[in-house]
PDB file of C-alpha atoms in Angstrom:
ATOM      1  CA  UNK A 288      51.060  -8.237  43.027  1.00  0.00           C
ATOM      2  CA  UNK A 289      50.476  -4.994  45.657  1.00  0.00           C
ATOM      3  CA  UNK A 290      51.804  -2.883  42.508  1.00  0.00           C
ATOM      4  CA  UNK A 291      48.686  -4.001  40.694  1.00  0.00           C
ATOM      5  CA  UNK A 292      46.169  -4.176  43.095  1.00  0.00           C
ATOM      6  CA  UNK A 293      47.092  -0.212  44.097  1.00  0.00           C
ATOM      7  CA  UNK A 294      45.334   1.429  40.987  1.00  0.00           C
ATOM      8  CA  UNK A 295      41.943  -0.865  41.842  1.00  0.00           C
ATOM      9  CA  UNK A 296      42.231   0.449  45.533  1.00  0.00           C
ATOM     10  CA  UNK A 297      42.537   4.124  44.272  1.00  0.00           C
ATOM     11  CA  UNK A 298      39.756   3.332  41.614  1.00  0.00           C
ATOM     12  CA  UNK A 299      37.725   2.239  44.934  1.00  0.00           C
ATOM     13  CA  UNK A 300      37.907   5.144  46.796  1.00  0.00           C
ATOM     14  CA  UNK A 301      37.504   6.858  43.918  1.00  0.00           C
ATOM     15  CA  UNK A 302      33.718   5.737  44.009  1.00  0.00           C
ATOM     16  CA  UNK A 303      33.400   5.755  47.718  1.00  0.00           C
ATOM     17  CA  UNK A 304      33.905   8.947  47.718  1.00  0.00           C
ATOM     18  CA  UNK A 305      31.702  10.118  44.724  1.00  0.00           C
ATOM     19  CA  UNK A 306      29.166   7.949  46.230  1.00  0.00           C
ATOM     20  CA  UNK A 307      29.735   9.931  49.664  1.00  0.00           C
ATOM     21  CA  UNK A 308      29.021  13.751  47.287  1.00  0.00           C
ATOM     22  CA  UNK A 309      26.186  12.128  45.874  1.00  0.00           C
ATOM     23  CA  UNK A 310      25.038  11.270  49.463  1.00  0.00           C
ATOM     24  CA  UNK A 311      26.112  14.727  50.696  1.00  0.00           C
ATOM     25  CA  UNK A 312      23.513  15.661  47.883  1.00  0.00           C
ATOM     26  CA  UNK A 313      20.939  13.753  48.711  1.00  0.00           C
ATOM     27  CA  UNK A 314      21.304  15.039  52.267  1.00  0.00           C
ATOM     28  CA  UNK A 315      21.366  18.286  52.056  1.00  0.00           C
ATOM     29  CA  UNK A 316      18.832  18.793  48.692  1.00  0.00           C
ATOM     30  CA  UNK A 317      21.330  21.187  47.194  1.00  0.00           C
ATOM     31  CA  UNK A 318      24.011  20.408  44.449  1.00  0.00           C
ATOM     32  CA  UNK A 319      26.113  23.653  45.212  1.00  0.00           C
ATOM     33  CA  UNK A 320      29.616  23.480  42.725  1.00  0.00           C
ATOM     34  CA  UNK A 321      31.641  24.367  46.165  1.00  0.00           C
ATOM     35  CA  UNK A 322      30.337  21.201  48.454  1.00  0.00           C
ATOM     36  CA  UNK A 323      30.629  19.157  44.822  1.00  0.00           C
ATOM     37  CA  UNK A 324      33.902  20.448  44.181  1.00  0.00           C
ATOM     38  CA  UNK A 325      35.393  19.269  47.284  1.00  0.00           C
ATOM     39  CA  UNK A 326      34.142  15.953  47.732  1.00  0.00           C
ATOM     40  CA  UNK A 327      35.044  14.982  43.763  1.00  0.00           C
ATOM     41  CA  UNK A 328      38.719  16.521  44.636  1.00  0.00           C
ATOM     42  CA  UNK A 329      38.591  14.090  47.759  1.00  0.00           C
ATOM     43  CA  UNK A 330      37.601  11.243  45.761  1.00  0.00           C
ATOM     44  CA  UNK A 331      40.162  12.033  42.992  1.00  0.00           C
ATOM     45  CA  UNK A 332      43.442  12.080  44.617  1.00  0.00           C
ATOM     46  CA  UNK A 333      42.850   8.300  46.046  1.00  0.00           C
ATOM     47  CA  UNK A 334      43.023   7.245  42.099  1.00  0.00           C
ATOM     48  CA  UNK A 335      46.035   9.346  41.890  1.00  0.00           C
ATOM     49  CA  UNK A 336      47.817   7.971  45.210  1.00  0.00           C
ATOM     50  CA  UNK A 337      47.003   4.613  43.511  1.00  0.00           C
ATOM     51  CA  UNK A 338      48.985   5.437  40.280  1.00  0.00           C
ATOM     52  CA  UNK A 339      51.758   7.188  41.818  1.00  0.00           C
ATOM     53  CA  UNK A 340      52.313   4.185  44.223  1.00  0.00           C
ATOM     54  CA  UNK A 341      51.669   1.495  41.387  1.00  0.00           C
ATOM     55  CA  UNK A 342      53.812   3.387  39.073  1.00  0.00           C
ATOM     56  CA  UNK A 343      56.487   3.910  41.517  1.00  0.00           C
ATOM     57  CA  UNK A 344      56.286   0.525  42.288  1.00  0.00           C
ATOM     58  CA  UNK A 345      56.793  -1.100  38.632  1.00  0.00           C
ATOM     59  CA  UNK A 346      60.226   1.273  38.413  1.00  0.00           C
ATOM     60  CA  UNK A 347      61.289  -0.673  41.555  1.00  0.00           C
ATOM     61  CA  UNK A 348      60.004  -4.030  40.340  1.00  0.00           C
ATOM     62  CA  UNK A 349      62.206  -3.730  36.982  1.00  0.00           C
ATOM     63  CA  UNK A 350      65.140  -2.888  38.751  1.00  0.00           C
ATOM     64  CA  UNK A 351      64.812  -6.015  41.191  1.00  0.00           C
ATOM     65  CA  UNK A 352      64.114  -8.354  38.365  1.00  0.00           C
ATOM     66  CA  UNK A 353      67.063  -7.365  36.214  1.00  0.00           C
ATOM     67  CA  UNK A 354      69.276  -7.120  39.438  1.00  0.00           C
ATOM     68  CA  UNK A 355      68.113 -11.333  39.844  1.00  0.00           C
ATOM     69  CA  UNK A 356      68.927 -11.677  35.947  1.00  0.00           C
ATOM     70  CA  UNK A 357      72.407 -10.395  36.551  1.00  0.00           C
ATOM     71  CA  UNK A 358      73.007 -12.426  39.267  1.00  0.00           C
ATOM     72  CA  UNK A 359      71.754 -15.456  37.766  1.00  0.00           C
ATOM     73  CA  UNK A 360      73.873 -14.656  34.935  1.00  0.00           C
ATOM     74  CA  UNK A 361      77.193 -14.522  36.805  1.00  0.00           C
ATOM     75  CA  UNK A 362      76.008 -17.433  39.448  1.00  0.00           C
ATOM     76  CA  UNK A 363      75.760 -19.446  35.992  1.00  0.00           C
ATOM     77  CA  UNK A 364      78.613 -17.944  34.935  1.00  0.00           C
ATOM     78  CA  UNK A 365      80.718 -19.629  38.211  1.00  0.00           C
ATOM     79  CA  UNK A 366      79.301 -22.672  37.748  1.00  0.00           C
ATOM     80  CA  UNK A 367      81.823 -25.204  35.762  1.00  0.00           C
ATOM     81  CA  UNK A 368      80.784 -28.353  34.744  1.00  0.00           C
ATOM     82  CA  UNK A 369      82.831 -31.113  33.908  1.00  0.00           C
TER      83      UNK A 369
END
């Protein structure tokens, strides 16, 4: 579940933090490319800590579930019924 949920919380500070340049903006009456710049960058690598953890995450969740398949498969294996 926490691997899915991790793009959506990058995708969330992705627009708290454009909505914090466009405030910056607002603020300040000037849209200079350096002060724009900077707060998109800030805002963009929370989507991309979101993926890396999320896709990180599903390698690890594959491996667990076909580690339980094995073992399922050789618990079932042991089992003998007569």
């Amino acid at each position: 579940m926490l691997v899915g949920i991790c793009p959506l919380l990058g995708l969330l500070g992705t627009v708290l933090g454009m909505m914090d340049v466009f405030d910056v903006i607002r603020i300040t009456g000037s849209n200079s490319a350096r002060s724009t710049a900077t707060g998109v960058s800030n805002a963009v690598i929370t989507t991309m800590a979101g993926l890396v953890i999320a896709i990180s995450g599903l390698y690890f969740t594959r491996r667990i579930e076909l580690r339980v398949e094995e073992e399922t498969r050789r618990l079932a294996d042991l089992l003998h019924f007569d």
